[in-house]
PDB file of C-alpha atoms in Angstrom:
ATOM      1  CA  UNK A   3     104.174  61.003  80.896  1.00  0.00           C
ATOM      2  CA  UNK A   4     106.110  61.304  84.185  1.00  0.00           C
ATOM      3  CA  UNK A   5     105.318  65.011  84.384  1.00  0.00           C
ATOM      4  CA  UNK A   6     101.615  64.277  83.847  1.00  0.00           C
ATOM      5  CA  UNK A   7     101.749  61.869  86.779  1.00  0.00           C
ATOM      6  CA  UNK A   8     103.475  64.528  88.908  1.00  0.00           C
ATOM      7  CA  UNK A   9     100.902  67.147  87.892  1.00  0.00           C
ATOM      8  CA  UNK A  10      98.032  64.875  88.880  1.00  0.00           C
ATOM      9  CA  UNK A  11      99.730  64.011  92.161  1.00  0.00           C
ATOM     10  CA  UNK A  12     100.333  67.577  93.374  1.00  0.00           C
ATOM     11  CA  UNK A  13      98.904  70.850  92.095  1.00  0.00           C
ATOM     12  CA  UNK A  14     102.183  72.642  92.813  1.00  0.00           C
ATOM     13  CA  UNK A  15     103.601  71.123  89.631  1.00  0.00           C
ATOM     14  CA  UNK A  16     101.501  73.747  87.842  1.00  0.00           C
ATOM     15  CA  UNK A  17     104.491  75.977  88.669  1.00  0.00           C
ATOM     16  CA  UNK A  18     106.415  74.044  85.991  1.00  0.00           C
ATOM     17  CA  UNK A  19     103.537  73.115  83.672  1.00  0.00           C
ATOM     18  CA  UNK A  20     103.565  76.064  81.258  1.00  0.00           C
ATOM     19  CA  UNK A  21     107.261  75.698  80.272  1.00  0.00           C
ATOM     20  CA  UNK A  22     106.864  71.981  79.597  1.00  0.00           C
ATOM     21  CA  UNK A  23     103.712  72.641  77.579  1.00  0.00           C
ATOM     22  CA  UNK A  24     105.318  75.399  75.487  1.00  0.00           C
ATOM     23  CA  UNK A  25     108.561  73.474  74.989  1.00  0.00           C
ATOM     24  CA  UNK A  26     106.806  70.323  73.758  1.00  0.00           C
ATOM     25  CA  UNK A  27     104.258  72.227  71.674  1.00  0.00           C
ATOM     26  CA  UNK A  28     106.987  74.372  70.136  1.00  0.00           C
ATOM     27  CA  UNK A  29     108.955  71.234  69.338  1.00  0.00           C
ATOM     28  CA  UNK A  30     105.910  69.829  67.540  1.00  0.00           C
ATOM     29  CA  UNK A  31     105.129  73.010  65.595  1.00  0.00           C
ATOM     30  CA  UNK A  32     108.651  73.887  64.468  1.00  0.00           C
ATOM     31  CA  UNK A  33     110.276  70.465  64.057  1.00  0.00           C
ATOM     32  CA  UNK A  34     111.290  69.948  60.414  1.00  0.00           C
ATOM     33  CA  UNK A  35     112.668  66.437  60.860  1.00  0.00           C
ATOM     34  CA  UNK A  36     109.354  64.748  61.684  1.00  0.00           C
ATOM     35  CA  UNK A  37     105.761  65.081  60.609  1.00  0.00           C
ATOM     36  CA  UNK A  38     104.513  67.945  62.815  1.00  0.00           C
ATOM     37  CA  UNK A  39     100.879  66.913  62.887  1.00  0.00           C
ATOM     38  CA  UNK A  40     101.689  63.282  63.685  1.00  0.00           C
ATOM     39  CA  UNK A  41     104.063  64.333  66.445  1.00  0.00           C
ATOM     40  CA  UNK A  42     101.384  66.606  67.938  1.00  0.00           C
ATOM     41  CA  UNK A  43      98.796  63.814  67.797  1.00  0.00           C
ATOM     42  CA  UNK A  44     101.143  61.367  69.549  1.00  0.00           C
ATOM     43  CA  UNK A  45     101.937  63.908  72.254  1.00  0.00           C
ATOM     44  CA  UNK A  46      98.253  64.695  72.811  1.00  0.00           C
ATOM     45  CA  UNK A  47      97.366  61.006  72.925  1.00  0.00           C
ATOM     46  CA  UNK A  48      99.978  60.286  75.623  1.00  0.00           C
ATOM     47  CA  UNK A  49      98.833  63.254  77.743  1.00  0.00           C
ATOM     48  CA  UNK A  50      95.126  62.385  77.470  1.00  0.00           C
ATOM     49  CA  UNK A  51      95.771  58.698  78.152  1.00  0.00           C
ATOM     50  CA  UNK A  52      97.861  59.507  81.247  1.00  0.00           C
ATOM     51  CA  UNK A  53      95.176  61.836  82.624  1.00  0.00           C
ATOM     52  CA  UNK A  54      92.488  59.241  81.884  1.00  0.00           C
ATOM     53  CA  UNK A  55      94.399  56.560  83.803  1.00  0.00           C
ATOM     54  CA  UNK A  56      94.910  58.891  86.793  1.00  0.00           C
ATOM     55  CA  UNK A  57      91.301  60.057  86.918  1.00  0.00           C
ATOM     56  CA  UNK A  58      89.506  56.830  85.979  1.00  0.00           C
ATOM     57  CA  UNK A  59      88.873  55.687  89.596  1.00  0.00           C
ATOM     58  CA  UNK A  60      87.175  59.008  90.456  1.00  0.00           C
ATOM     59  CA  UNK A  61      85.101  59.665  87.331  1.00  0.00           C
ATOM     60  CA  UNK A  62      82.460  57.103  88.267  1.00  0.00           C
ATOM     61  CA  UNK A  63      81.275  59.231  91.184  1.00  0.00           C
ATOM     62  CA  UNK A  64      80.684  62.981  91.019  1.00  0.00           C
ATOM     63  CA  UNK A  65      81.264  63.517  94.751  1.00  0.00           C
ATOM     64  CA  UNK A  66      84.595  61.706  94.624  1.00  0.00           C
ATOM     65  CA  UNK A  67      85.712  63.792  91.672  1.00  0.00           C
ATOM     66  CA  UNK A  68      84.744  67.050  93.427  1.00  0.00           C
ATOM     67  CA  UNK A  69      86.594  65.982  96.579  1.00  0.00           C
ATOM     68  CA  UNK A  70      89.759  65.332  94.586  1.00  0.00           C
ATOM     69  CA  UNK A  71      89.464  68.701  92.854  1.00  0.00           C
ATOM     70  CA  UNK A  72      88.954  70.483  96.164  1.00  0.00           C
ATOM     71  CA  UNK A  73      92.115  68.826  97.488  1.00  0.00           C
ATOM     72  CA  UNK A  74      94.097  69.743  94.407  1.00  0.00           C
ATOM     73  CA  UNK A  75      92.843  73.340  94.410  1.00  0.00           C
ATOM     74  CA  UNK A  76      92.085  74.388  98.017  1.00  0.00           C
ATOM     75  CA  UNK A  77      90.674  77.825  97.169  1.00  0.00           C
ATOM     76  CA  UNK A  78      88.814  78.021 100.481  1.00  0.00           C
ATOM     77  CA  UNK A  79      92.113  78.420 102.365  1.00  0.00           C
ATOM     78  CA  UNK A  80      92.501  81.979 101.124  1.00  0.00           C
ATOM     79  CA  UNK A  81      94.924  84.044  99.057  1.00  0.00           C
ATOM     80  CA  UNK A  82      98.041  83.003 100.994  1.00  0.00           C
ATOM     81  CA  UNK A  83      99.012  81.260 104.225  1.00  0.00           C
ATOM     82  CA  UNK A  84     100.741  82.949 107.176  1.00  0.00           C
ATOM     83  CA  UNK A  85     103.408  85.474 106.131  1.00  0.00           C
ATOM     84  CA  UNK A  86     104.603  84.226 102.759  1.00  0.00           C
ATOM     85  CA  UNK A  87     107.137  86.254 100.777  1.00  0.00           C
ATOM     86  CA  UNK A  88     104.939  86.958  97.745  1.00  0.00           C
ATOM     87  CA  UNK A  89     103.381  90.081  96.253  1.00  0.00           C
ATOM     88  CA  UNK A  90      99.952  89.713  97.864  1.00  0.00           C
ATOM     89  CA  UNK A  91     101.328  89.350 101.371  1.00  0.00           C
ATOM     90  CA  UNK A  92     103.716  92.264 100.884  1.00  0.00           C
ATOM     91  CA  UNK A  93     100.906  94.440  99.502  1.00  0.00           C
ATOM     92  CA  UNK A  94      98.690  93.588 102.455  1.00  0.00           C
ATOM     93  CA  UNK A  95     100.944  95.731 104.639  1.00  0.00           C
ATOM     94  CA  UNK A  96      99.569  98.770 102.793  1.00  0.00           C
ATOM     95  CA  UNK A  97      96.335  97.450 101.264  1.00  0.00           C
ATOM     96  CA  UNK A  98      94.278  94.943 103.239  1.00  0.00           C
ATOM     97  CA  UNK A  99      93.476  92.717 100.276  1.00  0.00           C
ATOM     98  CA  UNK A 100      91.541  90.075 102.197  1.00  0.00           C
ATOM     99  CA  UNK A 101      89.271  92.687 103.762  1.00  0.00           C
ATOM    100  CA  UNK A 102      88.718  94.814 100.651  1.00  0.00           C
ATOM    101  CA  UNK A 103      87.935  92.047  98.149  1.00  0.00           C
ATOM    102  CA  UNK A 104      85.879  88.881  98.176  1.00  0.00           C
ATOM    103  CA  UNK A 105      87.459  85.458  97.743  1.00  0.00           C
ATOM    104  CA  UNK A 106      86.184  85.185  94.157  1.00  0.00           C
ATOM    105  CA  UNK A 107      87.604  88.594  93.255  1.00  0.00           C
ATOM    106  CA  UNK A 108      90.994  87.731  94.747  1.00  0.00           C
ATOM    107  CA  UNK A 109      90.995  84.458  92.824  1.00  0.00           C
ATOM    108  CA  UNK A 110      90.304  86.274  89.546  1.00  0.00           C
ATOM    109  CA  UNK A 111      92.928  88.950  90.273  1.00  0.00           C
ATOM    110  CA  UNK A 112      95.644  86.445  91.121  1.00  0.00           C
ATOM    111  CA  UNK A 113      94.800  84.171  88.172  1.00  0.00           C
ATOM    112  CA  UNK A 114      94.786  87.044  85.664  1.00  0.00           C
ATOM    113  CA  UNK A 115      98.043  88.565  86.944  1.00  0.00           C
ATOM    114  CA  UNK A 116      99.755  85.152  87.005  1.00  0.00           C
ATOM    115  CA  UNK A 117      98.703  84.317  83.449  1.00  0.00           C
ATOM    116  CA  UNK A 118      99.692  87.765  82.180  1.00  0.00           C
ATOM    117  CA  UNK A 119     103.175  87.563  83.703  1.00  0.00           C
ATOM    118  CA  UNK A 120     103.643  83.983  82.455  1.00  0.00           C
ATOM    119  CA  UNK A 121     103.089  84.937  78.817  1.00  0.00           C
ATOM    120  CA  UNK A 122     106.424  86.617  77.913  1.00  0.00           C
ATOM    121  CA  UNK A 123     108.617  83.731  79.057  1.00  0.00           C
ATOM    122  CA  UNK A 124     106.218  81.084  77.712  1.00  0.00           C
ATOM    123  CA  UNK A 125     105.821  82.665  74.267  1.00  0.00           C
ATOM    124  CA  UNK A 126     109.588  83.099  74.012  1.00  0.00           C
ATOM    125  CA  UNK A 127     110.100  79.399  74.782  1.00  0.00           C
ATOM    126  CA  UNK A 128     107.353  78.326  72.361  1.00  0.00           C
ATOM    127  CA  UNK A 129     108.852  80.305  69.463  1.00  0.00           C
ATOM    128  CA  UNK A 130     112.384  79.071  70.117  1.00  0.00           C
ATOM    129  CA  UNK A 131     112.325  75.796  72.083  1.00  0.00           C
ATOM    130  CA  UNK A 132     115.695  74.687  73.431  1.00  0.00           C
ATOM    131  CA  UNK A 133     116.964  72.912  76.544  1.00  0.00           C
ATOM    132  CA  UNK A 134     118.766  76.017  77.804  1.00  0.00           C
ATOM    133  CA  UNK A 135     115.728  78.239  77.300  1.00  0.00           C
ATOM    134  CA  UNK A 136     113.565  75.614  79.040  1.00  0.00           C
ATOM    135  CA  UNK A 137     115.685  75.870  82.203  1.00  0.00           C
ATOM    136  CA  UNK A 138     115.195  79.623  82.435  1.00  0.00           C
ATOM    137  CA  UNK A 139     111.499  79.318  81.596  1.00  0.00           C
ATOM    138  CA  UNK A 140     111.059  76.814  84.450  1.00  0.00           C
ATOM    139  CA  UNK A 141     112.654  79.272  86.851  1.00  0.00           C
ATOM    140  CA  UNK A 142     110.584  82.199  85.584  1.00  0.00           C
ATOM    141  CA  UNK A 143     107.311  80.280  85.595  1.00  0.00           C
ATOM    142  CA  UNK A 144     107.773  78.981  89.139  1.00  0.00           C
ATOM    143  CA  UNK A 145     108.746  82.437  90.413  1.00  0.00           C
ATOM    144  CA  UNK A 146     105.735  84.071  88.774  1.00  0.00           C
ATOM    145  CA  UNK A 147     103.458  81.452  90.327  1.00  0.00           C
ATOM    146  CA  UNK A 148     105.029  81.919  93.752  1.00  0.00           C
ATOM    147  CA  UNK A 149     104.785  85.702  93.613  1.00  0.00           C
ATOM    148  CA  UNK A 150     101.290  86.057  92.140  1.00  0.00           C
ATOM    149  CA  UNK A 151      99.235  82.872  92.270  1.00  0.00           C
ATOM    150  CA  UNK A 152      96.438  81.978  94.675  1.00  0.00           C
ATOM    151  CA  UNK A 153      96.949  80.029  97.918  1.00  0.00           C
ATOM    152  CA  UNK A 154     100.739  80.147  98.292  1.00  0.00           C
ATOM    153  CA  UNK A 155     102.564  78.671 101.289  1.00  0.00           C
ATOM    154  CA  UNK A 156     106.002  79.698 102.617  1.00  0.00           C
ATOM    155  CA  UNK A 157     107.643  76.408 101.684  1.00  0.00           C
ATOM    156  CA  UNK A 158     106.408  76.670  98.084  1.00  0.00           C
ATOM    157  CA  UNK A 159     109.539  78.702  97.321  1.00  0.00           C
ATOM    158  CA  UNK A 160     111.308  75.321  97.269  1.00  0.00           C
ATOM    159  CA  UNK A 161     109.396  74.511  94.068  1.00  0.00           C
ATOM    160  CA  UNK A 162     111.116  77.509  92.465  1.00  0.00           C
ATOM    161  CA  UNK A 163     114.486  76.609  93.993  1.00  0.00           C
ATOM    162  CA  UNK A 164     114.602  73.269  92.165  1.00  0.00           C
ATOM    163  CA  UNK A 165     114.906  74.688  88.617  1.00  0.00           C
ATOM    164  CA  UNK A 166     117.171  77.480  89.915  1.00  0.00           C
ATOM    165  CA  UNK A 167     119.686  74.779  90.861  1.00  0.00           C
ATOM    166  CA  UNK A 168     119.930  73.837  87.172  1.00  0.00           C
ATOM    167  CA  UNK A 169     121.605  77.219  86.585  1.00  0.00           C
ATOM    168  CA  UNK A 170     124.379  76.685  89.149  1.00  0.00           C
ATOM    169  CA  UNK A 171     127.164  75.884  86.628  1.00  0.00           C
ATOM    170  CA  UNK A 172     126.575  79.079  84.625  1.00  0.00           C
ATOM    171  CA  UNK A 173     125.213  81.535  87.230  1.00  0.00           C
ATOM    172  CA  UNK A 174     126.667  80.400  90.591  1.00  0.00           C
ATOM    173  CA  UNK A 175     126.469  83.786  92.316  1.00  0.00           C
ATOM    174  CA  UNK A 176     122.791  84.295  91.481  1.00  0.00           C
ATOM    175  CA  UNK A 177     121.927  80.707  92.451  1.00  0.00           C
ATOM    176  CA  UNK A 178     123.744  80.874  95.798  1.00  0.00           C
ATOM    177  CA  UNK A 179     122.114  84.205  96.571  1.00  0.00           C
ATOM    178  CA  UNK A 180     118.663  82.923  95.622  1.00  0.00           C
ATOM    179  CA  UNK A 181     118.996  79.761  97.713  1.00  0.00           C
ATOM    180  CA  UNK A 182     120.084  81.763 100.743  1.00  0.00           C
ATOM    181  CA  UNK A 183     117.062  84.057 100.382  1.00  0.00           C
ATOM    182  CA  UNK A 184     114.752  81.073  99.852  1.00  0.00           C
ATOM    183  CA  UNK A 185     115.807  79.521 103.136  1.00  0.00           C
ATOM    184  CA  UNK A 186     115.721  82.901 104.887  1.00  0.00           C
ATOM    185  CA  UNK A 187     112.137  83.514 103.697  1.00  0.00           C
ATOM    186  CA  UNK A 188     111.044  80.337 105.511  1.00  0.00           C
ATOM    187  CA  UNK A 189     112.544  81.381 108.854  1.00  0.00           C
ATOM    188  CA  UNK A 190     109.170  82.195 110.527  1.00  0.00           C
ATOM    189  CA  UNK A 191     107.840  78.763 109.540  1.00  0.00           C
ATOM    190  CA  UNK A 192     111.001  77.013 110.755  1.00  0.00           C
ATOM    191  CA  UNK A 193     111.008  79.000 114.010  1.00  0.00           C
ATOM    192  CA  UNK A 194     107.377  78.031 114.598  1.00  0.00           C
ATOM    193  CA  UNK A 195     108.390  74.359 114.289  1.00  0.00           C
ATOM    194  CA  UNK A 196     111.343  74.808 116.676  1.00  0.00           C
ATOM    195  CA  UNK A 197     114.008  74.416 113.973  1.00  0.00           C
ATOM    196  CA  UNK A 198     116.051  77.577 114.577  1.00  0.00           C
ATOM    197  CA  UNK A 199     119.215  75.654 115.510  1.00  0.00           C
ATOM    198  CA  UNK A 200     118.947  73.471 112.408  1.00  0.00           C
ATOM    199  CA  UNK A 201     118.256  76.571 110.294  1.00  0.00           C
ATOM    200  CA  UNK A 202     121.374  78.350 111.567  1.00  0.00           C
ATOM    201  CA  UNK A 203     123.554  75.244 111.185  1.00  0.00           C
ATOM    202  CA  UNK A 204     122.516  74.544 107.589  1.00  0.00           C
ATOM    203  CA  UNK A 205     122.746  78.214 106.589  1.00  0.00           C
ATOM    204  CA  UNK A 206     126.280  78.480 107.990  1.00  0.00           C
ATOM    205  CA  UNK A 207     127.332  75.208 106.353  1.00  0.00           C
ATOM    206  CA  UNK A 208     125.855  76.153 102.977  1.00  0.00           C
ATOM    207  CA  UNK A 209     127.251  79.712 103.048  1.00  0.00           C
ATOM    208  CA  UNK A 210     130.727  78.512 104.034  1.00  0.00           C
ATOM    209  CA  UNK A 211     130.780  75.874 101.300  1.00  0.00           C
ATOM    210  CA  UNK A 212     129.476  78.297  98.666  1.00  0.00           C
ATOM    211  CA  UNK A 213     132.001  80.948  99.700  1.00  0.00           C
ATOM    212  CA  UNK A 214     134.880  78.469  99.426  1.00  0.00           C
ATOM    213  CA  UNK A 215     133.723  77.282  95.998  1.00  0.00           C
ATOM    214  CA  UNK A 216     132.798  80.563  94.315  1.00  0.00           C
ATOM    215  CA  UNK A 217     133.919  83.636  96.270  1.00  0.00           C
ATOM    216  CA  UNK A 218     137.216  82.920  98.064  1.00  0.00           C
ATOM    217  CA  UNK A 219     140.851  83.436  97.033  1.00  0.00           C
ATOM    218  CA  UNK A 220     141.120  79.653  96.556  1.00  0.00           C
ATOM    219  CA  UNK A 221     138.342  79.720  93.972  1.00  0.00           C
ATOM    220  CA  UNK A 222     139.926  82.760  92.325  1.00  0.00           C
ATOM    221  CA  UNK A 223     143.189  80.832  91.917  1.00  0.00           C
ATOM    222  CA  UNK A 224     141.244  78.096  90.113  1.00  0.00           C
ATOM    223  CA  UNK A 225     139.390  80.646  87.977  1.00  0.00           C
ATOM    224  CA  UNK A 226     136.062  79.940  89.654  1.00  0.00           C
ATOM    225  CA  UNK A 227     135.578  83.150  91.624  1.00  0.00           C
ATOM    226  CA  UNK A 228     132.458  84.733  90.177  1.00  0.00           C
ATOM    227  CA  UNK A 229     133.394  88.230  91.374  1.00  0.00           C
ATOM    228  CA  UNK A 230     137.175  88.107  91.072  1.00  0.00           C
ATOM    229  CA  UNK A 231     137.145  90.535  88.135  1.00  0.00           C
ATOM    230  CA  UNK A 232     137.608  94.161  89.095  1.00  0.00           C
ATOM    231  CA  UNK A 233     134.934  95.616  86.801  1.00  0.00           C
ATOM    232  CA  UNK A 234     132.627  98.219  88.277  1.00  0.00           C
ATOM    233  CA  UNK A 235     129.597  95.989  87.661  1.00  0.00           C
ATOM    234  CA  UNK A 236     131.114  93.135  89.669  1.00  0.00           C
ATOM    235  CA  UNK A 237     131.997  95.506  92.481  1.00  0.00           C
ATOM    236  CA  UNK A 238     128.421  96.789  92.615  1.00  0.00           C
ATOM    237  CA  UNK A 239     127.001  93.244  92.543  1.00  0.00           C
ATOM    238  CA  UNK A 240     129.389  92.171  95.290  1.00  0.00           C
ATOM    239  CA  UNK A 241     128.430  95.149  97.454  1.00  0.00           C
ATOM    240  CA  UNK A 242     124.682  94.526  96.995  1.00  0.00           C
ATOM    241  CA  UNK A 243     125.141  90.832  97.771  1.00  0.00           C
ATOM    242  CA  UNK A 244     126.958  91.482 101.042  1.00  0.00           C
ATOM    243  CA  UNK A 245     124.449  94.174 102.030  1.00  0.00           C
ATOM    244  CA  UNK A 246     121.678  91.662 101.393  1.00  0.00           C
ATOM    245  CA  UNK A 247     123.449  89.094 103.579  1.00  0.00           C
ATOM    246  CA  UNK A 248     123.853  91.751 106.282  1.00  0.00           C
ATOM    247  CA  UNK A 249     120.139  92.527 106.065  1.00  0.00           C
ATOM    248  CA  UNK A 250     119.165  88.874 106.442  1.00  0.00           C
ATOM    249  CA  UNK A 251     121.474  88.542 109.439  1.00  0.00           C
ATOM    250  CA  UNK A 252     120.069  91.623 111.178  1.00  0.00           C
ATOM    251  CA  UNK A 253     116.466  90.543 110.582  1.00  0.00           C
ATOM    252  CA  UNK A 254     117.202  87.008 111.811  1.00  0.00           C
ATOM    253  CA  UNK A 255     118.781  88.265 115.040  1.00  0.00           C
ATOM    254  CA  UNK A 256     115.978  90.788 115.590  1.00  0.00           C
ATOM    255  CA  UNK A 257     113.241  88.223 114.977  1.00  0.00           C
ATOM    256  CA  UNK A 258     114.877  85.752 117.364  1.00  0.00           C
ATOM    257  CA  UNK A 259     115.971  88.072 120.165  1.00  0.00           C
ATOM    258  CA  UNK A 260     113.589  91.049 120.183  1.00  0.00           C
ATOM    259  CA  UNK A 261     110.003  91.186 121.333  1.00  0.00           C
ATOM    260  CA  UNK A 262     107.677  92.874 118.814  1.00  0.00           C
ATOM    261  CA  UNK A 263     105.346  95.679 119.980  1.00  0.00           C
ATOM    262  CA  UNK A 264     102.088  94.412 121.457  1.00  0.00           C
ATOM    263  CA  UNK A 265     100.070  96.196 118.773  1.00  0.00           C
ATOM    264  CA  UNK A 266     102.267  94.667 116.023  1.00  0.00           C
ATOM    265  CA  UNK A 267     102.726  91.003 116.967  1.00  0.00           C
ATOM    266  CA  UNK A 268     103.574  89.969 113.365  1.00  0.00           C
ATOM    267  CA  UNK A 269     106.115  92.751 112.807  1.00  0.00           C
ATOM    268  CA  UNK A 270     109.168  90.578 112.193  1.00  0.00           C
ATOM    269  CA  UNK A 271     107.495  87.898 110.024  1.00  0.00           C
ATOM    270  CA  UNK A 272     106.041  90.681 107.849  1.00  0.00           C
ATOM    271  CA  UNK A 273     109.443  92.420 107.576  1.00  0.00           C
ATOM    272  CA  UNK A 274     111.095  89.130 106.605  1.00  0.00           C
ATOM    273  CA  UNK A 275     108.379  88.444 104.026  1.00  0.00           C
ATOM    274  CA  UNK A 276     108.599  91.931 102.476  1.00  0.00           C
ATOM    275  CA  UNK A 277     112.422  91.834 102.416  1.00  0.00           C
ATOM    276  CA  UNK A 278     112.403  88.415 100.709  1.00  0.00           C
ATOM    277  CA  UNK A 279     109.620  89.382  98.299  1.00  0.00           C
ATOM    278  CA  UNK A 280     111.628  92.387  97.090  1.00  0.00           C
ATOM    279  CA  UNK A 281     114.540  90.076  96.306  1.00  0.00           C
ATOM    280  CA  UNK A 282     112.357  87.504  94.536  1.00  0.00           C
ATOM    281  CA  UNK A 283     110.845  90.187  92.284  1.00  0.00           C
ATOM    282  CA  UNK A 284     114.328  91.354  91.306  1.00  0.00           C
ATOM    283  CA  UNK A 285     115.424  87.756  90.689  1.00  0.00           C
ATOM    284  CA  UNK A 286     112.339  87.191  88.523  1.00  0.00           C
ATOM    285  CA  UNK A 287     113.175  90.222  86.367  1.00  0.00           C
ATOM    286  CA  UNK A 288     116.828  89.155  86.171  1.00  0.00           C
ATOM    287  CA  UNK A 289     116.076  85.581  85.074  1.00  0.00           C
ATOM    288  CA  UNK A 290     113.605  86.858  82.475  1.00  0.00           C
ATOM    289  CA  UNK A 291     116.351  89.106  81.128  1.00  0.00           C
ATOM    290  CA  UNK A 292     118.737  86.144  80.907  1.00  0.00           C
ATOM    291  CA  UNK A 293     116.159  84.039  79.057  1.00  0.00           C
ATOM    292  CA  UNK A 294     115.446  86.733  76.473  1.00  0.00           C
ATOM    293  CA  UNK A 295     119.182  87.314  76.033  1.00  0.00           C
ATOM    294  CA  UNK A 296     119.720  83.716  74.903  1.00  0.00           C
ATOM    295  CA  UNK A 297     120.526  83.332  71.190  1.00  0.00           C
ATOM    296  CA  UNK A 298     117.858  81.933  68.917  1.00  0.00           C
ATOM    297  CA  UNK A 299     117.980  78.279  67.954  1.00  0.00           C
ATOM    298  CA  UNK A 300     119.701  77.449  64.671  1.00  0.00           C
ATOM    299  CA  UNK A 301     116.415  76.479  63.053  1.00  0.00           C
ATOM    300  CA  UNK A 302     114.958  79.863  64.053  1.00  0.00           C
ATOM    301  CA  UNK A 303     117.952  81.684  62.613  1.00  0.00           C
ATOM    302  CA  UNK A 304     117.620  79.845  59.307  1.00  0.00           C
ATOM    303  CA  UNK A 305     113.912  80.638  59.127  1.00  0.00           C
ATOM    304  CA  UNK A 306     114.619  84.320  59.870  1.00  0.00           C
ATOM    305  CA  UNK A 307     117.239  84.498  57.107  1.00  0.00           C
ATOM    306  CA  UNK A 308     114.850  82.866  54.651  1.00  0.00           C
ATOM    307  CA  UNK A 309     112.109  85.401  55.488  1.00  0.00           C
ATOM    308  CA  UNK A 310     114.575  88.255  54.978  1.00  0.00           C
ATOM    309  CA  UNK A 311     115.558  86.897  51.562  1.00  0.00           C
ATOM    310  CA  UNK A 312     111.920  86.623  50.527  1.00  0.00           C
ATOM    311  CA  UNK A 313     111.196  90.183  51.669  1.00  0.00           C
TER     312      UNK A 313
END
């Protein structure tokens, strides 16, 4: 019920809608403890009743309803705003999407690509619903929406950062890295609002705290250093992480101190967006891999064994 209220309040909760839908529907379809049909009916009744309560004041007038819908889904604003770190903005460096295609075509392209990329994670969660799998599905769904959906703003990456935080106890290095990149991707927006000093201060504070907790010799002594092992994979990950941090630092200094060429006034915001987008795509693939690597639920394992015996 609370999620239905959130979804009706802000359309950005669509970023998390598919995992909740698949988790609850999977729980209804594969639950052996309760009557599946009755559980599905109760769930549907609560959802429909919540939507009816939220929309009741606007259903009496068609114009009011259309105004609410236009506010929830502002398609007229375009494919993306400013220089957001998603696929469409990064592609526009090579292919001028907004000039080549109409607004309707861009809407169909973004909707189809978003739905297609949502399916693997959603189907996996539906077939094997569990709390752990739900966390990864929330991350994957929100990242897919941010990278491919229509009308994305720079600060929308925060919607993806929320479920990523749920993975901090088990994947601290990936979470710290992702949060740093999320904040970095918003630098042009923060600079436009005159928040460079606050940006630098919070980034330094967060990076110092994260380093002390997960990457320092102190954390290694407590067994918390995520890269304290000397395996070749950890060495490669550590090297890539520090190179990424170096890249963000260089781009930040360049964007703040250097004047872009007159014929390329958006050079640095575009570079920051493309650099961040590349990272977010890799993170999306990585978190999908982690979700599919999770073991099946016990009920799924029992059902699989039973099918094997029958065959």
